[in-house]
CSV table of C-alpha atoms and ligand atoms in Angstrom, one decimal:
chain,number,residue,atom,x,y,z
A,16,UNK,CA,0.0,0.0,0.0
A,17,UNK,CA,1.3,3.5,-0.9
A,18,UNK,CA,2.4,5.6,2.1
A,19,UNK,CA,-0.2,8.3,3.1
A,20,UNK,CA,2.6,10.7,3.7
A,21,UNK,CA,4.6,12.8,1.3
A,22,UNK,CA,7.5,13.0,3.7
A,23,UNK,CA,8.7,12.6,7.3
A,24,UNK,CA,10.1,15.4,9.6
A,25,UNK,CA,11.4,14.8,13.1
A,26,UNK,CA,10.9,17.7,15.6
A,27,UNK,CA,12.7,17.8,18.9
A,28,UNK,CA,11.7,20.9,21.0
A,29,UNK,CA,13.5,22.2,24.1
A,30,UNK,CA,11.4,21.6,27.2
A,31,UNK,CA,10.1,25.1,27.7
A,32,UNK,CA,6.6,26.3,26.8
A,33,UNK,CA,7.9,29.3,24.7
A,34,UNK,CA,9.9,26.7,22.6
A,35,UNK,CA,7.4,23.8,22.5
A,36,UNK,CA,4.3,25.8,21.5
A,37,UNK,CA,5.6,27.3,18.2
A,38,UNK,CA,7.1,23.9,17.2
A,39,UNK,CA,3.7,22.3,17.8
A,40,UNK,CA,2.1,24.9,15.6
A,41,UNK,CA,4.7,24.1,12.9
A,42,UNK,CA,4.0,20.3,13.4
A,43,UNK,CA,0.3,20.9,12.7
A,44,UNK,CA,1.0,23.0,9.7
A,45,UNK,CA,3.3,20.2,8.2
A,46,UNK,CA,0.6,17.6,9.1
A,47,UNK,CA,-1.9,19.5,7.1
A,48,UNK,CA,0.4,19.1,4.1
A,49,UNK,CA,0.3,15.3,4.6
A,50,UNK,CA,3.8,15.3,6.1
A,51,UNK,CA,4.4,12.8,8.9
A,52,UNK,CA,5.8,14.5,12.0
A,53,UNK,CA,7.5,12.7,14.8
A,54,UNK,CA,7.8,14.9,17.9
A,55,UNK,CA,10.4,13.7,20.5
A,56,UNK,CA,9.8,14.7,24.1
A,57,UNK,CA,9.9,13.4,27.6
A,58,UNK,CA,7.0,11.8,29.6
A,59,UNK,CA,6.4,15.0,31.7
A,60,UNK,CA,5.8,17.1,28.6
A,61,UNK,CA,4.0,14.4,26.6
A,62,UNK,CA,0.6,14.9,28.2
A,63,UNK,CA,0.1,18.5,27.4
A,64,UNK,CA,1.6,18.1,23.9
A,65,UNK,CA,-0.9,15.3,23.3
A,66,UNK,CA,-3.8,17.7,24.1
A,67,UNK,CA,-2.5,20.0,21.3
A,68,UNK,CA,-1.9,17.4,18.7
A,69,UNK,CA,-4.5,14.8,19.3
A,70,UNK,CA,-6.7,15.8,16.3
A,71,UNK,CA,-3.8,15.7,13.9
A,72,UNK,CA,-3.5,12.2,12.4
A,73,UNK,CA,0.0,12.6,11.0
A,74,UNK,CA,1.7,13.8,14.2
A,75,UNK,CA,3.3,11.2,16.4
A,76,UNK,CA,4.8,11.4,19.8
A,77,UNK,CA,8.0,9.6,20.8
A,78,UNK,CA,8.9,9.7,24.5
A,79,UNK,CA,12.3,9.4,26.1
A,80,UNK,CA,12.9,9.5,29.8
A,81,UNK,CA,14.2,12.8,31.3
A,82,UNK,CA,17.4,12.4,33.3
A,83,UNK,CA,17.3,13.4,37.0
A,84,UNK,CA,18.9,16.6,38.2
A,85,UNK,CA,20.3,16.9,41.7
A,86,UNK,CA,18.2,19.3,43.8
A,87,UNK,CA,15.1,19.0,41.6
A,88,UNK,CA,12.0,16.9,42.4
A,89,UNK,CA,11.4,14.0,40.0
A,90,UNK,CA,8.9,15.0,37.3
A,91,UNK,CA,10.4,18.5,36.8
A,92,UNK,CA,10.8,18.2,33.0
A,93,UNK,CA,9.9,21.7,31.8
A,94,UNK,CA,11.7,25.0,32.6
A,95,UNK,CA,8.3,26.5,33.7
A,96,UNK,CA,8.5,24.1,36.7
A,97,UNK,CA,12.0,25.1,37.8
A,98,UNK,CA,12.0,26.7,41.2
A,99,UNK,CA,14.4,29.4,40.1
A,100,UNK,CA,16.4,30.6,37.1
A,101,UNK,CA,19.6,29.1,38.7
A,102,UNK,CA,18.5,25.7,37.6
A,103,UNK,CA,18.2,26.7,33.9
A,104,UNK,CA,21.8,25.9,33.0
A,105,UNK,CA,21.9,22.5,34.8
A,106,UNK,CA,18.6,21.8,33.1
A,107,UNK,CA,20.1,22.6,29.6
A,108,UNK,CA,23.2,20.6,30.4
A,109,UNK,CA,21.4,17.4,31.6
A,110,UNK,CA,19.6,17.2,28.2
A,111,UNK,CA,22.9,16.1,26.7
A,112,UNK,CA,22.2,12.7,28.4
A,113,UNK,CA,19.4,12.3,25.8
A,114,UNK,CA,21.9,11.9,23.0
A,115,UNK,CA,22.0,8.1,23.0
A,116,UNK,CA,18.2,7.5,23.0
A,117,UNK,CA,17.9,10.2,20.3
A,118,UNK,CA,20.5,8.4,18.2
A,119,UNK,CA,18.7,5.1,18.7
A,120,UNK,CA,15.4,6.7,17.5
A,121,UNK,CA,17.0,8.2,14.4
A,122,UNK,CA,18.8,4.9,13.5
A,123,UNK,CA,15.5,3.0,13.8
A,124,UNK,CA,13.7,5.6,11.6
A,125,UNK,CA,16.5,5.4,9.0
A,126,UNK,CA,15.8,1.7,8.6
A,127,UNK,CA,12.0,2.2,8.4
A,128,UNK,CA,9.8,2.7,5.4
A,129,UNK,CA,9.6,6.5,6.1
A,130,UNK,CA,13.2,7.6,6.9
A,131,UNK,CA,13.2,11.3,8.0
A,132,UNK,CA,13.8,14.0,5.5
A,133,UNK,CA,15.3,16.3,8.3
A,134,UNK,CA,15.4,16.9,12.0
A,135,UNK,CA,14.3,20.3,13.4
A,136,UNK,CA,15.8,20.6,16.9
A,137,UNK,CA,16.1,23.4,19.3
A,138,UNK,CA,19.3,25.5,19.7
A,139,UNK,CA,19.5,24.4,23.4
A,140,UNK,CA,19.7,20.8,22.1
A,141,UNK,CA,22.8,21.7,20.1
A,142,UNK,CA,24.3,18.2,20.6
A,143,UNK,CA,21.7,16.9,18.2
A,144,UNK,CA,23.6,18.4,15.3
A,145,UNK,CA,26.6,15.9,15.8
A,146,UNK,CA,24.2,12.9,15.8
A,147,UNK,CA,22.4,14.1,12.7
A,148,UNK,CA,25.7,14.7,10.9
A,149,UNK,CA,26.9,11.3,11.9
A,150,UNK,CA,23.8,9.7,10.4
A,151,UNK,CA,23.6,11.9,7.4
A,152,UNK,CA,20.3,13.6,8.3
A,153,UNK,CA,20.0,17.3,7.6
A,154,UNK,CA,19.4,19.3,10.8
A,155,UNK,CA,17.6,22.6,11.0
A,156,UNK,CA,18.0,24.6,14.2
A,157,UNK,CA,15.2,26.4,15.9
A,158,UNK,CA,15.9,29.2,18.4
A,159,UNK,CA,12.5,30.5,19.4
A,160,UNK,CA,13.7,34.1,19.1
A,161,UNK,CA,13.4,36.7,16.4
A,162,UNK,CA,16.0,37.5,13.7
A,163,UNK,CA,17.2,40.8,15.1
A,164,UNK,CA,17.9,39.5,18.6
A,165,UNK,CA,19.6,36.3,17.3
A,166,UNK,CA,21.8,38.4,15.0
A,167,UNK,CA,22.8,40.7,17.9
A,168,UNK,CA,23.4,37.8,20.4
A,169,UNK,CA,25.5,35.9,17.8
A,170,UNK,CA,27.5,38.9,17.0
A,171,UNK,CA,28.2,39.7,20.7
A,172,UNK,CA,29.3,36.0,21.3
A,173,UNK,CA,31.7,36.0,18.3
A,174,UNK,CA,33.2,39.5,18.3
A,175,UNK,CA,32.7,40.6,22.0
A,176,UNK,CA,32.4,44.3,21.0
A,177,UNK,CA,31.3,45.1,24.6
A,178,UNK,CA,35.0,44.6,25.6
A,179,UNK,CA,36.1,47.2,23.2
A,180,UNK,CA,33.9,50.2,24.3
A,181,UNK,CA,34.9,52.6,27.0
A,182,UNK,CA,31.4,53.4,28.3
A,183,UNK,CA,28.0,51.6,28.3
A,184,UNK,CA,26.6,54.6,26.3
A,185,UNK,CA,29.0,54.1,23.4
A,186,UNK,CA,27.3,52.4,20.4
A,187,UNK,CA,28.5,48.8,19.6
A,188,UNK,CA,29.8,47.9,16.2
A,189,UNK,CA,28.3,44.5,15.4
A,190,UNK,CA,29.9,42.7,12.5
A,191,UNK,CA,29.2,39.0,11.3
A,192,UNK,CA,30.6,35.2,11.5
A,193,UNK,CA,30.3,32.1,14.1
A,194,UNK,CA,29.4,28.4,15.1
A,195,UNK,CA,26.0,26.5,15.2
A,196,UNK,CA,27.0,27.4,11.7
A,197,UNK,CA,26.9,23.8,10.4
A,198,UNK,CA,23.2,23.3,10.6
A,199,UNK,CA,21.5,22.7,7.2
A,200,UNK,CA,19.1,25.6,7.8
A,201,UNK,CA,17.5,27.7,10.5
A,202,UNK,CA,13.7,27.7,11.2
A,203,UNK,CA,12.7,31.1,12.5
A,204,UNK,CA,9.4,32.1,14.1
A,205,UNK,CA,9.2,35.4,12.4
A,206,UNK,CA,8.1,36.9,9.1
A,207,UNK,CA,10.0,38.8,6.5
A,208,UNK,CA,7.8,41.9,6.6
A,209,UNK,CA,8.8,42.4,10.2
A,210,UNK,CA,12.5,41.5,10.1
A,211,UNK,CA,13.6,41.3,6.5
A,212,UNK,CA,16.4,43.8,6.8
A,213,UNK,CA,18.2,41.8,9.6
A,214,UNK,CA,18.1,38.4,7.8
A,215,UNK,CA,21.4,38.9,5.7
A,216,UNK,CA,23.3,39.8,8.9
A,217,UNK,CA,21.9,36.8,10.7
A,218,UNK,CA,22.5,34.3,7.9
A,219,UNK,CA,26.1,35.6,7.7
A,220,UNK,CA,26.8,33.6,10.9
A,221,UNK,CA,26.0,30.3,9.1
A,222,UNK,CA,28.1,28.4,6.5
A,223,UNK,CA,25.5,28.8,3.8
A,224,UNK,CA,22.4,27.9,5.9
A,225,UNK,CA,19.3,29.8,5.0
A,226,UNK,CA,17.0,31.3,7.6
A,227,UNK,CA,13.4,30.2,6.9
A,228,UNK,CA,10.9,32.7,8.4
A,229,UNK,CA,7.8,30.5,8.9
A,230,UNK,CA,6.1,32.7,11.5
A,231,UNK,CA,4.1,33.8,13.3
A,232,UNK,CA,3.8,30.1,13.8
A,233,UNK,CA,0.7,30.3,16.0
A,234,UNK,CA,-1.2,31.6,13.0
A,235,UNK,CA,-1.0,28.2,11.4
A,236,UNK,CA,-3.6,27.2,14.0
A,237,UNK,CA,-7.0,26.9,12.3
A,238,UNK,CA,-9.4,29.6,13.6
A,239,UNK,CA,-12.0,27.0,14.7
A,240,UNK,CA,-9.3,25.5,17.0
A,241,UNK,CA,-8.7,28.9,18.5
A,242,UNK,CA,-12.4,29.2,19.2
A,243,UNK,CA,-12.4,26.4,21.8
A,244,UNK,CA,-12.3,28.6,24.9
A,245,UNK,CA,-14.8,31.2,23.7
A,246,UNK,CA,-17.5,30.2,26.1
A,247,UNK,CA,-15.5,30.7,29.3
A,248,UNK,CA,-16.5,33.3,31.9
A,249,UNK,CA,-13.5,35.4,31.0
A,250,UNK,CA,-14.3,35.5,27.3
A,251,UNK,CA,-17.9,36.3,28.2
A,252,UNK,CA,-16.7,39.2,30.3
A,253,UNK,CA,-14.3,40.5,27.6
A,254,UNK,CA,-17.0,40.5,25.0
A,255,UNK,CA,-19.1,42.8,27.2
A,256,UNK,CA,-16.2,45.4,27.7
A,257,UNK,CA,-15.8,48.5,25.6
A,258,UNK,CA,-13.3,48.1,22.7
A,259,UNK,CA,-9.7,48.9,23.6
A,260,UNK,CA,-10.5,49.4,27.3
A,261,UNK,CA,-8.8,46.4,28.9
A,262,UNK,CA,-5.1,45.8,29.6
A,263,UNK,CA,-3.8,42.3,29.4
A,264,UNK,CA,-0.9,41.4,31.6
A,265,UNK,CA,1.4,38.4,31.4
A,266,UNK,CA,5.1,37.8,32.0
A,267,UNK,CA,5.5,34.5,30.2
A,268,UNK,CA,6.6,31.1,31.5
A,269,UNK,CA,10.1,31.6,32.7
A,270,UNK,CA,10.8,34.8,34.7
A,271,UNK,CA,10.9,34.7,38.5
A,272,UNK,CA,9.1,37.6,40.0
A,273,UNK,CA,9.2,38.4,43.8
A,274,UNK,CA,6.0,38.6,45.8
A,275,UNK,CA,6.8,42.2,46.6
A,276,UNK,CA,7.1,43.0,42.9
A,277,UNK,CA,3.8,41.3,42.2
A,278,UNK,CA,2.2,43.4,44.9
A,279,UNK,CA,3.4,46.5,43.1
A,280,UNK,CA,1.9,45.3,39.9
A,281,UNK,CA,-1.4,44.7,41.6
A,282,UNK,CA,-1.4,48.2,43.1
A,283,UNK,CA,-0.3,49.8,39.9
A,284,UNK,CA,-3.0,48.1,37.8
A,285,UNK,CA,-5.7,49.0,40.3
A,286,UNK,CA,-4.5,52.7,40.5
A,287,UNK,CA,-4.5,53.0,36.7
A,288,UNK,CA,-8.3,52.7,36.8
A,289,UNK,CA,-8.3,50.4,33.7
A,290,UNK,CA,-9.9,47.0,33.7
A,291,UNK,CA,-7.4,44.2,33.4
A,292,UNK,CA,-6.8,40.5,32.8
A,293,UNK,CA,-3.6,39.3,34.5
A,294,UNK,CA,-2.1,35.8,34.2
A,295,UNK,CA,0.0,35.1,37.2
A,296,UNK,CA,2.5,32.2,37.2
A,297,UNK,CA,3.2,32.1,40.9
A,298,UNK,CA,0.8,29.7,42.6
A,299,UNK,CA,1.9,30.9,46.1
A,300,UNK,CA,1.4,34.6,45.7
A,301,UNK,CA,-1.9,36.1,46.9
A,302,UNK,CA,-3.3,39.6,46.5
A,303,UNK,CA,-2.4,42.2,49.2
A,304,UNK,CA,-5.0,42.5,52.0
A,305,UNK,CA,-8.1,44.4,50.9
A,306,UNK,CA,-7.2,44.3,47.2
A,307,UNK,CA,-9.6,41.6,46.2
A,308,UNK,CA,-12.6,43.8,47.1
A,309,UNK,CA,-11.1,46.8,45.2
A,310,UNK,CA,-10.6,45.0,41.9
A,311,UNK,CA,-13.9,43.0,42.0
A,312,UNK,CA,-15.7,43.3,38.7
A,313,UNK,CA,-12.8,45.2,36.9
A,314,UNK,CA,-9.8,42.9,37.3
A,315,UNK,CA,-9.4,39.2,36.4
A,316,UNK,CA,-6.4,37.5,38.0
A,317,UNK,CA,-5.9,34.0,36.5
A,318,UNK,CA,-3.5,31.4,37.8
A,319,UNK,CA,-4.4,28.8,35.1
A,320,UNK,CA,-3.1,28.4,31.6
A,321,UNK,CA,-5.1,30.7,29.3
A,322,UNK,CA,-5.5,30.9,25.5
A,323,UNK,CA,-3.3,34.0,25.2
A,324,UNK,CA,-3.7,34.5,21.4
A,325,UNK,CA,-7.5,34.2,21.8
A,326,UNK,CA,-7.5,36.9,24.5
A,327,UNK,CA,-5.3,39.3,22.6
A,328,UNK,CA,-7.6,39.0,19.6
A,329,UNK,CA,-10.6,40.3,21.6
A,330,UNK,CA,-11.7,43.8,20.7
A,331,UNK,CA,-11.8,44.7,24.3
A,332,UNK,CA,-8.0,44.4,24.7
A,333,UNK,CA,-6.3,47.8,24.2
A,334,UNK,CA,-2.8,47.0,25.5
A,335,UNK,CA,-0.5,44.3,26.7
A,336,UNK,CA,1.8,44.7,29.7
A,337,UNK,CA,4.4,42.2,28.6
A,338,UNK,CA,7.9,40.8,29.5
A,339,UNK,CA,8.5,40.8,25.7
A,340,UNK,CA,9.1,37.1,25.2
A,341,UNK,CA,9.2,36.6,21.4
A,342,UNK,CA,6.0,34.6,21.2
A,343,UNK,CA,4.1,37.3,23.1
A,344,UNK,CA,5.6,39.9,20.9
A,345,UNK,CA,4.5,38.1,17.7
A,346,UNK,CA,1.0,37.5,19.1
A,347,UNK,CA,0.7,41.2,20.1
A,348,UNK,CA,2.0,42.6,16.8
A,349,UNK,CA,-0.2,40.4,14.7
A,350,UNK,CA,-3.3,41.2,16.7
A,351,UNK,CA,-2.5,45.0,16.6
A,352,UNK,CA,-2.2,45.3,20.4
A,353,UNK,CA,0.4,47.9,21.6
A,354,UNK,CA,2.8,46.7,24.2
A,355,UNK,CA,3.9,48.3,27.6
A,356,UNK,CA,7.3,46.7,27.5
A,357,UNK,CA,8.9,45.3,30.7
A,358,UNK,CA,11.7,43.1,29.6
A,359,UNK,CA,13.0,40.8,32.4
A,360,UNK,CA,15.4,38.1,31.2
A,361,UNK,CA,17.1,36.5,28.1
A,362,UNK,CA,16.8,38.5,24.9
A,363,UNK,CA,13.7,40.3,26.0
A,364,UNK,CA,15.3,43.8,26.2
A,365,UNK,CA,16.3,43.4,22.5
A,366,UNK,CA,12.7,42.5,21.7
A,367,UNK,CA,11.5,45.6,23.7
A,368,UNK,CA,13.8,47.8,21.7
A,369,UNK,CA,12.5,46.5,18.5
A,370,UNK,CA,8.9,47.1,19.6
A,371,UNK,CA,9.4,50.5,21.1
A,372,UNK,CA,12.1,52.1,19.0
A,373,UNK,CA,12.1,50.0,15.9
A,374,UNK,CA,8.3,49.5,15.2
A,375,UNK,CA,6.8,52.2,17.4
A,376,UNK,CA,4.4,49.6,18.5
A,377,UNK,CA,4.7,50.2,22.3
A,378,UNK,CA,6.2,52.1,25.2
A,379,UNK,CA,8.6,51.2,27.9
A,380,UNK,CA,7.8,50.9,31.5
A,381,UNK,CA,9.9,53.1,33.8
A,382,UNK,CA,12.3,51.2,35.9
A,383,UNK,CA,13.9,51.9,39.2
A,384,UNK,CA,16.1,49.7,41.3
A,385,UNK,CA,15.6,49.5,45.1
A,386,UNK,CA,18.2,47.0,46.0
A,387,UNK,CA,18.8,47.7,49.7
A,388,UNK,CA,16.9,44.7,50.9
A,389,UNK,CA,16.3,41.2,49.7
A,390,UNK,CA,12.9,42.4,48.4
A,391,UNK,CA,13.8,43.7,45.0
A,392,UNK,CA,11.4,46.1,43.3
A,393,UNK,CA,12.4,47.0,39.8
A,394,UNK,CA,9.2,48.7,38.7
A,395,UNK,CA,7.1,50.7,41.1
A,396,UNK,CA,3.3,50.9,41.3
A,397,UNK,CA,3.6,54.5,40.2
A,398,UNK,CA,5.5,53.5,37.1
A,399,UNK,CA,3.0,50.8,36.2
A,400,UNK,CA,0.1,53.0,36.7
A,401,UNK,CA,1.7,55.8,34.6
A,402,UNK,CA,2.7,53.3,31.9
A,403,UNK,CA,-0.7,51.7,31.7
A,404,UNK,CA,-2.4,55.1,31.4
A,405,UNK,CA,0.0,56.2,28.7
A,406,UNK,CA,-0.5,53.0,26.7
A,407,UNK,CA,-4.2,52.9,27.0
A,408,UNK,CA,-4.4,56.6,26.2
A,409,UNK,CA,-2.9,58.8,23.5
A,410,UNK,CA,0.3,56.9,23.1
A,411,UNK,CA,-1.4,53.6,22.5
A,412,UNK,CA,-3.6,55.1,19.7
A,413,UNK,CA,-0.4,56.5,18.1
A,414,UNK,CA,1.2,53.0,18.2
A,415,UNK,CA,-1.8,51.7,16.4
A,416,UNK,CA,-1.6,54.4,13.8
A,417,UNK,CA,-4.8,56.0,15.0
A,418,UNK,CA,-4.8,59.8,14.8
A,419,UNK,CA,-5.0,61.6,18.2
A,420,UNK,CA,-5.2,65.1,16.7
A,421,UNK,CA,-8.5,67.0,17.5
A,422,UNK,CA,-8.4,68.4,14.0
A,423,UNK,CA,-8.7,65.1,12.3
A,424,UNK,CA,-10.8,63.0,14.7
A,425,UNK,CA,-14.5,62.6,13.8
B,5,UPG,O1,-1.3,31.2,30.3
B,5,UPG,C1,-0.6,31.2,29.3
B,5,UPG,C2,0.7,31.6,29.4
B,5,UPG,C3,1.5,31.7,28.2
B,5,UPG,N1,0.9,31.3,27.0
B,5,UPG,C4,1.7,31.3,25.8
B,5,UPG,O2,3.0,30.9,26.1
B,5,UPG,C5,3.9,31.5,25.2
B,5,UPG,C6,5.0,32.2,26.1
B,5,UPG,O3,6.0,32.5,25.3
B,5,UPG,P1,6.9,33.9,25.4
B,5,UPG,O4,5.9,35.0,25.3
B,5,UPG,O5,7.9,33.9,24.4
B,5,UPG,O6,7.4,33.9,26.9
B,5,UPG,P2,8.4,32.8,27.6
B,5,UPG,O7,7.8,31.5,27.7
B,5,UPG,O8,8.8,33.4,28.9
B,5,UPG,O9,9.6,32.7,26.6
B,5,UPG,C7,10.9,32.2,26.6
B,5,UPG,O10,11.2,31.8,25.3
B,5,UPG,C8,11.1,32.8,24.3
B,5,UPG,C9,11.3,32.1,22.9
B,5,UPG,O11,12.7,31.7,22.8
B,5,UPG,C10,12.0,33.9,24.5
B,5,UPG,O12,11.8,35.0,23.6
B,5,UPG,C11,11.8,34.5,26.0
B,5,UPG,O13,12.8,35.5,26.3
B,5,UPG,C12,11.9,33.3,27.0
B,5,UPG,O14,11.6,33.8,28.3
B,5,UPG,C13,3.1,32.5,24.4
B,5,UPG,O15,2.9,31.8,23.1
B,5,UPG,C14,1.8,32.6,25.1
B,5,UPG,O16,0.7,32.8,24.2
B,5,UPG,C15,-0.4,31.0,26.9
B,5,UPG,O17,-1.0,30.7,25.9
B,5,UPG,N2,-1.1,30.9,28.1
């Protein structure tokens, strides 16, 4: 019998939500083209991945056990479960122990009727490149970030221009060249209209590999799939709100935020007077005393997983207070929601710069550092309140290209 597939692609995501989700969207898109997709992951991530892919007949899951890390409870197999960022590096390092099982899987596939056309694996699983080259399977690397931030990060790694400037205010000269370079190609969750001008510089770090901008990957989801959560209480409430009146708040799946800082966010949002939807990652944190009463009816605090793209696409959402993780940036830009940028870790400050200075699609939150005690507050309630008002007011309209001049309105 003829194979129902036109080809077979192996996808191996790094175990972090911001890296898994876009690759699941890519898997679904490939499956719709009758391409068989084998996703390699660990048992702790398999359950939630299955929820996403169960209705896609050509997507298969292959599980390999996650190695144990000293100091972490068993079952901690995703960076979103790490107790602090200190465990991030040990987490990345321990994945190297997956090399042998990965190699066994590829060898078996190569002997099967549907040998893989290529492997798409995450940058953090860099050791997969050697296995792929040994077995003669082209490897495409996926970073999860945008083109501009990757080009800058690679340039800094290779040329270390920061060591050559005398002050932090002196502009850096960022030329091209570097490793990771031997991948066959690079899969990028971005689109050319957004980052075309940075692609040649980024590609210059590879030995001929092309950067394939397939993003925003979440848009490969069919609209009927996105409609799943439309009946929830939150969605009902959002539908009833005035267009552009609600601020959505989320800081992604990785950053650690102290309880003191979360309290400031709560006060700042409340003081701004705008209704809000805030997704909080910390299960332990609770609202400051008396705050629950104050926000009743105008603020939703959610500690569960939400359908963020669906929320952002609601007409009621007028702004997004965001940590500027790349997925959130793409989701905001493609739904036309301006961002109040509060970068926290990783390449997020580069994304914030692209949003605010490059695209004029947002404003930056004002930071201050009160480091005297163990309770670190980086952004005060006043700064949050001021930033939200600015974004939800005149500035936000400017970001969306709407005129704020009294002479042209109405
Ligand atoms: O309740 C939730 C919480 C999150 N999301 C989704 O989860 C993803 C989060 O990704 P992102 O916004 O990129 O944040 P992080 O998970 O924190 O991203 C990590 O990975 C990104 C991609 O490499 C980097 O850009 C970031 O700096 C890094 O922190 C987005 O698609 C959100 O829509 C939901 O759908 N529901």
